CSV table of C-alpha atoms and ligand atoms in Angstrom, one decimal:
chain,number,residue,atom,x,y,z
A,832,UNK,CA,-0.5,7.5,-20.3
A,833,UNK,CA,-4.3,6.4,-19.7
A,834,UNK,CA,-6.3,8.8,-17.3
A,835,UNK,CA,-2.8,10.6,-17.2
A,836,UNK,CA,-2.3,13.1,-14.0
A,837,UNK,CA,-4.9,14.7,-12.0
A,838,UNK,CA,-5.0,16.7,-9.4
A,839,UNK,CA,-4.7,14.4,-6.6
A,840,UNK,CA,-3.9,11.2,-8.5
A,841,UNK,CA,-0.6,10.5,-10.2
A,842,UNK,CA,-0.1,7.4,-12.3
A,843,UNK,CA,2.7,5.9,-14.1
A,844,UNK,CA,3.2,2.8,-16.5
A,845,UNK,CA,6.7,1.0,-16.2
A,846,UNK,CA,6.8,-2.5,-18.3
A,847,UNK,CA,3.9,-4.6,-16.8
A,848,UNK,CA,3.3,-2.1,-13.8
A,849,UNK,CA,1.0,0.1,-13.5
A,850,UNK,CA,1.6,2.4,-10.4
A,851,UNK,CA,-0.7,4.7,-8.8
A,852,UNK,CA,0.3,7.1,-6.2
A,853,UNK,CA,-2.7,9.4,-4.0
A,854,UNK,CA,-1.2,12.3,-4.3
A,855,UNK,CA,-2.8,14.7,-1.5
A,856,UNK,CA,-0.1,15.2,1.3
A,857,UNK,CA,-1.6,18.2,2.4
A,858,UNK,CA,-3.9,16.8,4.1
A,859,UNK,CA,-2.2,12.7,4.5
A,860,UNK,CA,-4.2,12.2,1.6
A,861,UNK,CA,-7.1,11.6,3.1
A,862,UNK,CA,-10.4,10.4,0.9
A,863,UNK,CA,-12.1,13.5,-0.4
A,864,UNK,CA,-14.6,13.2,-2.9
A,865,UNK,CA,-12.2,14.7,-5.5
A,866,UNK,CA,-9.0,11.8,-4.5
A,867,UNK,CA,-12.2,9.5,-4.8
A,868,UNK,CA,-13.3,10.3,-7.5
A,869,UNK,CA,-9.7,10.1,-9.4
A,870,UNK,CA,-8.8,7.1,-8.0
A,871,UNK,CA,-11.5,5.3,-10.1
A,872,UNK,CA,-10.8,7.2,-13.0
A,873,UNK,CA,-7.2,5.9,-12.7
A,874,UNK,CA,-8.4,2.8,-11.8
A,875,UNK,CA,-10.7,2.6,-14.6
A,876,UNK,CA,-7.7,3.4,-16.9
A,877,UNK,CA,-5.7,0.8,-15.9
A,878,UNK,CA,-5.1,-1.2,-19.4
A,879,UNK,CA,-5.2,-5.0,-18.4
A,880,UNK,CA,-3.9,-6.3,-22.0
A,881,UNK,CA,-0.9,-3.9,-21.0
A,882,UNK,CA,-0.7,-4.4,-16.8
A,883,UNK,CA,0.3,-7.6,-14.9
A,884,UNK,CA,-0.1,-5.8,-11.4
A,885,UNK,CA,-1.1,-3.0,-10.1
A,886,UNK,CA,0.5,-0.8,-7.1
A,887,UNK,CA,-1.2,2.2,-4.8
A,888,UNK,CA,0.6,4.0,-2.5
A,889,UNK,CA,0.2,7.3,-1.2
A,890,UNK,CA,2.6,10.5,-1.5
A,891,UNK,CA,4.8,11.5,1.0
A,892,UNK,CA,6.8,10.2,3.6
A,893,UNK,CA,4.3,10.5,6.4
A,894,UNK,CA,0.9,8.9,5.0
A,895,UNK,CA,-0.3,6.3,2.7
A,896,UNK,CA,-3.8,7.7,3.1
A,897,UNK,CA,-5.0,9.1,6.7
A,898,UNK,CA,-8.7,8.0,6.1
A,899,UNK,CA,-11.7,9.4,4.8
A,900,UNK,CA,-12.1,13.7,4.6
A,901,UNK,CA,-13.3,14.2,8.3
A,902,UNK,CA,-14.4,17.9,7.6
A,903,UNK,CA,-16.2,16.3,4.4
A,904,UNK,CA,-17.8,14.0,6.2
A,905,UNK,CA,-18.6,16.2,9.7
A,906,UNK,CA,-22.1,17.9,8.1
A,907,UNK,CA,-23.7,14.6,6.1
A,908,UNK,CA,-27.1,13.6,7.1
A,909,UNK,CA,-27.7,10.1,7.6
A,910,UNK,CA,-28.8,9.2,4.0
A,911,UNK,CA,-26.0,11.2,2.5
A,912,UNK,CA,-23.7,9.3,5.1
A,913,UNK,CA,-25.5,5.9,3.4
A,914,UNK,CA,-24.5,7.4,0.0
A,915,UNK,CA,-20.8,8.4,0.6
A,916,UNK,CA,-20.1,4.9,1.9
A,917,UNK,CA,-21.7,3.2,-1.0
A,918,UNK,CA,-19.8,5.4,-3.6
A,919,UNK,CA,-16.4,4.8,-1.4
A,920,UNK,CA,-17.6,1.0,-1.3
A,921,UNK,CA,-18.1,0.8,-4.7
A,922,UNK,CA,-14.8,2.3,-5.8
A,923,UNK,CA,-12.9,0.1,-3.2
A,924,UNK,CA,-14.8,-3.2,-4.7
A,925,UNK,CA,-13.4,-2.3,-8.5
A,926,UNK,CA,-10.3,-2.1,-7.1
A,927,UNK,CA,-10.9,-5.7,-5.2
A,928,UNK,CA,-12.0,-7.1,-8.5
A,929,UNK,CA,-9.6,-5.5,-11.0
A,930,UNK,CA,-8.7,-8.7,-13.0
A,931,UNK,CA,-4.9,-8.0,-12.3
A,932,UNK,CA,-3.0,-8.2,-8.6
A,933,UNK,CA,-3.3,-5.1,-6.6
A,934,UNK,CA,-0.2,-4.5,-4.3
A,935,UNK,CA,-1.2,-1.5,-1.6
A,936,UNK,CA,2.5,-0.2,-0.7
A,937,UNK,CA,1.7,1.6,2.8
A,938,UNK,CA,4.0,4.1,3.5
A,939,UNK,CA,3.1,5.5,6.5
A,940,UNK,CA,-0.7,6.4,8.1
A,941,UNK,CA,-3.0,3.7,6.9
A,942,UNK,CA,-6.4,5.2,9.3
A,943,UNK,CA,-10.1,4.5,8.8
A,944,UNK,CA,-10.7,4.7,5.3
A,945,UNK,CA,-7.2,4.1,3.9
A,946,UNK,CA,-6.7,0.7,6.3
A,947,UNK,CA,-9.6,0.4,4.1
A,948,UNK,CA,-8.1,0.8,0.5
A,949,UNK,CA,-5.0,-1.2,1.4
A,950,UNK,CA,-7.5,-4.2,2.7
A,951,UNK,CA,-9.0,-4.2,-0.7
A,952,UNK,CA,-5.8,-4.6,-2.7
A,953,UNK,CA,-4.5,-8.4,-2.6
A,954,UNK,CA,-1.4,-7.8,-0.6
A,955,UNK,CA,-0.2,-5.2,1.6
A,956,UNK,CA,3.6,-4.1,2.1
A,957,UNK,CA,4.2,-1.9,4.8
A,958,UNK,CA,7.1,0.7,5.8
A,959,UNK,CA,8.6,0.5,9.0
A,960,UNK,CA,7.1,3.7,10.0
A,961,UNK,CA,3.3,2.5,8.9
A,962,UNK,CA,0.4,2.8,11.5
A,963,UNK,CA,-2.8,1.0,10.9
A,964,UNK,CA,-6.2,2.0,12.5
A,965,UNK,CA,-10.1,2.1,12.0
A,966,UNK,CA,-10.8,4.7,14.6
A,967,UNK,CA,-14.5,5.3,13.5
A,968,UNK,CA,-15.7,4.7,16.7
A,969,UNK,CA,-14.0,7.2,18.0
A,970,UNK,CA,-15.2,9.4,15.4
A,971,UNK,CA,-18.6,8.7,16.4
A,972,UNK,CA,-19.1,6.3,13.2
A,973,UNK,CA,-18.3,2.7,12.2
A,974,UNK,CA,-16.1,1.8,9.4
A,975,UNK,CA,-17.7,2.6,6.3
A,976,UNK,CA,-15.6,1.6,3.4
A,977,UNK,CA,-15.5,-2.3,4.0
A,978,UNK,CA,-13.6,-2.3,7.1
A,979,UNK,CA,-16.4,-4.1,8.8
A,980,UNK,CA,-16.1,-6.7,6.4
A,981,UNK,CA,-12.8,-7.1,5.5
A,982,UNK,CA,-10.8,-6.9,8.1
A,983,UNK,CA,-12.3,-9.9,9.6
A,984,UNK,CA,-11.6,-12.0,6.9
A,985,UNK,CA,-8.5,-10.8,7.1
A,986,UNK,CA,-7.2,-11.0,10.6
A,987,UNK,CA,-10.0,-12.9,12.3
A,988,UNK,CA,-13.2,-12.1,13.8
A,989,UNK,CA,-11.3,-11.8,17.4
A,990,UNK,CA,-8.5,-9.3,16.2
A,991,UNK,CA,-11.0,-7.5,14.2
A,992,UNK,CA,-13.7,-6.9,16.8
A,993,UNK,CA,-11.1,-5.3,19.0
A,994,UNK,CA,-9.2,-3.2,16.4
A,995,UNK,CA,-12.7,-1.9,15.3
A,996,UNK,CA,-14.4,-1.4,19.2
A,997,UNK,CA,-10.8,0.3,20.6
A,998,UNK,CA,-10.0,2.3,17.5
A,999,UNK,CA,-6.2,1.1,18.9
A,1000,UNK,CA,-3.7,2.2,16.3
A,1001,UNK,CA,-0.7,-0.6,15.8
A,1002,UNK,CA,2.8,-0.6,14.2
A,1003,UNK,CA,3.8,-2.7,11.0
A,1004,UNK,CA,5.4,-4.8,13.4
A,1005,UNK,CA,1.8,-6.3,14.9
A,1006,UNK,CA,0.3,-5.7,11.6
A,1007,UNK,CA,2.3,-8.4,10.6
A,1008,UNK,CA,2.2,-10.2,13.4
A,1009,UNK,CA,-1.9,-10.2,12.9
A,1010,UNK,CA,-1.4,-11.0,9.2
A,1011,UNK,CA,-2.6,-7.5,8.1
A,1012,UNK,CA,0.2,-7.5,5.9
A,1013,UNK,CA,2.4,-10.0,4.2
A,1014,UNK,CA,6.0,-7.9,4.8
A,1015,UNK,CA,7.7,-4.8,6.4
A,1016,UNK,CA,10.3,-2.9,5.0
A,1017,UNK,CA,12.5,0.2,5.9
A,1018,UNK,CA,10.6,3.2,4.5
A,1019,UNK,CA,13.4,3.8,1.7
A,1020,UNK,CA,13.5,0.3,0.4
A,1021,UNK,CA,9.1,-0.2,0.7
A,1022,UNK,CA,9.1,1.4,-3.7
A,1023,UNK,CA,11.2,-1.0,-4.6
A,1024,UNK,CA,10.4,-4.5,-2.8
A,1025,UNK,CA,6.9,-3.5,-4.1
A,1026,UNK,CA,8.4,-3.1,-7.6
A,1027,UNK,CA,10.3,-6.5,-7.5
A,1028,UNK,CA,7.2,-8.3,-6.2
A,1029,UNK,CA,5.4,-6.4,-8.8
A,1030,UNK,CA,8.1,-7.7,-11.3
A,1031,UNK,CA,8.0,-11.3,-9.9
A,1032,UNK,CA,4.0,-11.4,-10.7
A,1033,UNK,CA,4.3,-10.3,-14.1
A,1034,UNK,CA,6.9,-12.7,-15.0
A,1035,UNK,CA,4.3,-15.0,-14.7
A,1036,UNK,CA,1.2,-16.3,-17.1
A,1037,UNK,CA,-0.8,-13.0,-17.2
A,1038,UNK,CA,-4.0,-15.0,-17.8
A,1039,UNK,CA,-3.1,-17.7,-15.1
A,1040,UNK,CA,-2.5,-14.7,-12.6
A,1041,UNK,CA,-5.7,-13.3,-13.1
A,1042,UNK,CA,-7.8,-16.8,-13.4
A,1043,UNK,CA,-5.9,-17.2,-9.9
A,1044,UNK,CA,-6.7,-14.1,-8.5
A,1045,UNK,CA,-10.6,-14.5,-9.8
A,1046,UNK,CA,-10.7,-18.3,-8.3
A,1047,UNK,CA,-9.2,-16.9,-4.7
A,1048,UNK,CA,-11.7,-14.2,-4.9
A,1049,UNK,CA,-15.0,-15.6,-5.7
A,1050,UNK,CA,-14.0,-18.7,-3.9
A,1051,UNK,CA,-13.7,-17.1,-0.5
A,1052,UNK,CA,-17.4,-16.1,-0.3
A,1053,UNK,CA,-18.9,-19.9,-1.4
A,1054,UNK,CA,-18.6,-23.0,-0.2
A,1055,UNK,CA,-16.2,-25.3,-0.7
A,1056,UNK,CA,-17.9,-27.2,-3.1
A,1057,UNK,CA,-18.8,-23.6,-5.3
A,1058,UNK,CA,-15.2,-22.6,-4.6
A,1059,UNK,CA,-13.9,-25.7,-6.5
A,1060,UNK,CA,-16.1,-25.4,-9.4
A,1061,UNK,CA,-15.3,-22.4,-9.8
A,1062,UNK,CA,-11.7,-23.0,-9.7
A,1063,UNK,CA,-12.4,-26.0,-12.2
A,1064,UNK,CA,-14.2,-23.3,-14.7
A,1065,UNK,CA,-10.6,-20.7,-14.4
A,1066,UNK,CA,-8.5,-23.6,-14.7
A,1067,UNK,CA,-9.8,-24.8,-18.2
A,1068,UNK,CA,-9.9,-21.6,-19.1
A,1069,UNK,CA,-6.3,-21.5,-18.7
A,1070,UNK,CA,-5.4,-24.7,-21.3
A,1071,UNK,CA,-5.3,-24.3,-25.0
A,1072,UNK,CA,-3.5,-21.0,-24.3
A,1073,UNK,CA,-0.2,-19.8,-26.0
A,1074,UNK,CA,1.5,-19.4,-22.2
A,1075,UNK,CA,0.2,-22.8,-21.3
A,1076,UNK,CA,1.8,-24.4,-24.4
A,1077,UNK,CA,4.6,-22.6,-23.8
A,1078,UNK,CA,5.2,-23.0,-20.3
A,1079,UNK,CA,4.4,-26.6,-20.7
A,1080,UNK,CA,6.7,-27.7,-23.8
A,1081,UNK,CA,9.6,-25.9,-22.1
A,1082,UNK,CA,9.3,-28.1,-19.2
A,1083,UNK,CA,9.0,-31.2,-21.3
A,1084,UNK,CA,12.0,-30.3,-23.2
A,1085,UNK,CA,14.2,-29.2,-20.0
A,1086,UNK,CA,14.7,-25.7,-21.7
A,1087,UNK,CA,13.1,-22.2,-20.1
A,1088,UNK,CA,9.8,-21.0,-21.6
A,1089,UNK,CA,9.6,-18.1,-24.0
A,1090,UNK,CA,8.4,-14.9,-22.3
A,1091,UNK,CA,4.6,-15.0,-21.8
A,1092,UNK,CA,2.4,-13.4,-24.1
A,1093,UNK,CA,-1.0,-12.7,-22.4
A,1094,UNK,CA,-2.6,-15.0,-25.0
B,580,LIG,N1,-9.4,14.1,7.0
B,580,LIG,C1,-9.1,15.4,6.6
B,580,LIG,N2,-7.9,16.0,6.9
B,580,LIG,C2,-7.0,15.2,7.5
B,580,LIG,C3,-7.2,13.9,7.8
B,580,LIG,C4,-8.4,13.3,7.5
B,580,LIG,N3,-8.7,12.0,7.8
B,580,LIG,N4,-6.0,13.4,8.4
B,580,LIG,C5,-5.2,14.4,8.4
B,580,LIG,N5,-5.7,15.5,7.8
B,580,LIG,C6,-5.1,16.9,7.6
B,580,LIG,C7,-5.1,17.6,8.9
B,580,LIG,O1,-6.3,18.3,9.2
B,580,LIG,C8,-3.9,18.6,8.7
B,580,LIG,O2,-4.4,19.6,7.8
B,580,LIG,P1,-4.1,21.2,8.2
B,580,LIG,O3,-4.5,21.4,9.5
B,580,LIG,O4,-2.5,21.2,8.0
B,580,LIG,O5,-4.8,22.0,7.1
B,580,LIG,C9,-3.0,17.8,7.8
B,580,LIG,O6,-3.7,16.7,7.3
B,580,LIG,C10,-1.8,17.2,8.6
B,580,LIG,O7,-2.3,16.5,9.7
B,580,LIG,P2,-1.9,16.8,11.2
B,580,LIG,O8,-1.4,18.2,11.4
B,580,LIG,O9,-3.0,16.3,12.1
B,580,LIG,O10,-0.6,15.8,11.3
B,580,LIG,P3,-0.1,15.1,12.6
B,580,LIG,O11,1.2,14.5,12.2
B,580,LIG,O12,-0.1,16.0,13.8
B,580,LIG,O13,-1.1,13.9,12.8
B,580,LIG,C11,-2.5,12.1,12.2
B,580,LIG,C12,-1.2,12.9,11.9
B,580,LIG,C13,-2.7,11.1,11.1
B,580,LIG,C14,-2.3,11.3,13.5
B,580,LIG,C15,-3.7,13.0,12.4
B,580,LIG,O14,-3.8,13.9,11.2
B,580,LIG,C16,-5.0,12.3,12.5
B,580,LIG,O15,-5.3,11.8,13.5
B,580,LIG,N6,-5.8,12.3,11.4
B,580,LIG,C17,-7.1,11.8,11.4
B,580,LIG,C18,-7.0,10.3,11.3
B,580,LIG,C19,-8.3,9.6,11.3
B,580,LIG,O16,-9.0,9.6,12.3
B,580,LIG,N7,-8.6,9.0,10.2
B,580,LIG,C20,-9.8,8.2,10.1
B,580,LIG,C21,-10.8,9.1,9.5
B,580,LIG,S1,-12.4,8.3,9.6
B,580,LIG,C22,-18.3,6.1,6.5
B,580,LIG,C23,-17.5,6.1,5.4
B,580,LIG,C24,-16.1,6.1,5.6
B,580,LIG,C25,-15.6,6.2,6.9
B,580,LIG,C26,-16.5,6.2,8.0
B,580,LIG,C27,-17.8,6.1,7.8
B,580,LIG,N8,-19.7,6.1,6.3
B,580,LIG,C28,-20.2,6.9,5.3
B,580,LIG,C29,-20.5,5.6,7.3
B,580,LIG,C30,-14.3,6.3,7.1
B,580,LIG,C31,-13.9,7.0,8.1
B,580,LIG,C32,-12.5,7.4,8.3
B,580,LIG,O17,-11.7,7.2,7.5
């Protein structure tokens, strides 16, 4: 399997689905430079010929990730502060801009820097039992891995400004309610609805999923006028496409298309 297991990283390839779990519960696997560094590596390995979505979840019953290594971070000097979040920053953004859908299955703790993680996958699935927080501020530091960013575009300036200024910690439940994330599920079913949502991505086009996921992205930092061009440019690059033939002839013909063939 690509990148295999490391230390604090496990991954696994089933079908389409590439699943990679933080494996650190020691410590809630929180973000040391080590579970970092490994997450990109397995990142990095994920084959997108072979994957249709991605998962991340932590290990454990208790956290998903608790945030960033506190005792890594308490003796860093300003600049090496600087550094530490651009390295974190620009793990998080590869995992933003894989080509394929990332699903962040939060099983439990989602604090600081692992709210974070799960804000730069595409969609969120909580357990029951997940609490979500940026408490930087109460650490004496702001957000540092995107949380600044994203969770405003996520929840809405409003929400955001008070999650970030009160540190407040919420349930699933209001973490839904706020549009944090798309669903909550008991803790023993979370695997498997992230598996069948998984499931139900791959089933589709594999180069239509990730035009869409490229158009969605992109388009969300122009204007509207960039955004459609841009969606114009993925949409052509869709046509002429075996799965576009396919898809299209089958419904012409009232019969079910062939599986898709990523070409
Ligand atoms: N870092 C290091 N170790 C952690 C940890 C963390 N974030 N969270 C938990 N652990 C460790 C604990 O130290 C403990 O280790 P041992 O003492 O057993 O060796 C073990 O995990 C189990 O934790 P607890 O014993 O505390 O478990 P409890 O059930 O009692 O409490 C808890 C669970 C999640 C409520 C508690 O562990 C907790 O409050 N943890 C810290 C949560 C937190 O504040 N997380 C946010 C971290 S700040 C930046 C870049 C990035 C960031 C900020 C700035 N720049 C460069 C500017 C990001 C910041 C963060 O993520």
């Amino acid at each position: 399997m690509p990148g295999g297991d490391m230390n604090y990283i496990k991954q696994e390839q089933k079908s389409f689905i590439h699943i990679i779990t933080i494996n650190r519960p020691e410590a809630l696997n929180a973000l040391s430079i080590d579970v970092l560094s490994e997450l990109e590596e397995a990142v990095d390995s994920v084959k997108i010929d072979e994957t249709r979505c991605v998962i991340i979840t932590g290990m454990g019953e208790k956290a998903f990730v608790a945030g960033a290594d506190i005792a890594l971070m308490y003796p860093l000097s300003k600049t090496q502060a600087k550094e530490w979040s651009l390295n974190g920053n620009r793990i998080f953004r590869k995992i933003e801009t894989l080509p394929v859908p990332v699903i962040a299955a939060v099983n439990g703790y989602a604090l600081g820097g692992g709210c974070e993680l799960a804000m730069a996958c595409d969609i969120r699935l909580a357990s029951e039992t997940a609490i979500f927080a940026q408490p930087e501020v109460g650490l004496g530091v702001i957000a540092g891995f995107g949380g600044t960013q994203r969770l405003s575009r996520l929840v809405g300036v409003g929400k955001a400004k008070e999650l970030l200024f009160t540190a407040t910690r919420i349930k699933a439940s209001e973490a839904l309610a706020i549009g944090l994330v798309n669903a909550v599920y008991p803790a023993e079913a979370l695997t498997g609805e992230a598996f069948k949502l998984a499931e139900k991505i791959a089933a589709n086009a594999p180069i239509a999923v990730r035009a869409t996921k490229k158009a969605v992205n992109e388009g969300l930092h122009s204007d509207i006028g960039s955004g459609i061009e841009i969606e114009a440019e993925q949409f052509g690059l869709c046509f002429e496409t075996k799965d576009q033939k396919n898809a299209m002839a089958a419904f012409l013909e009232k019969r079910k298309p062939e599986p898709f063939v990523n070409a």
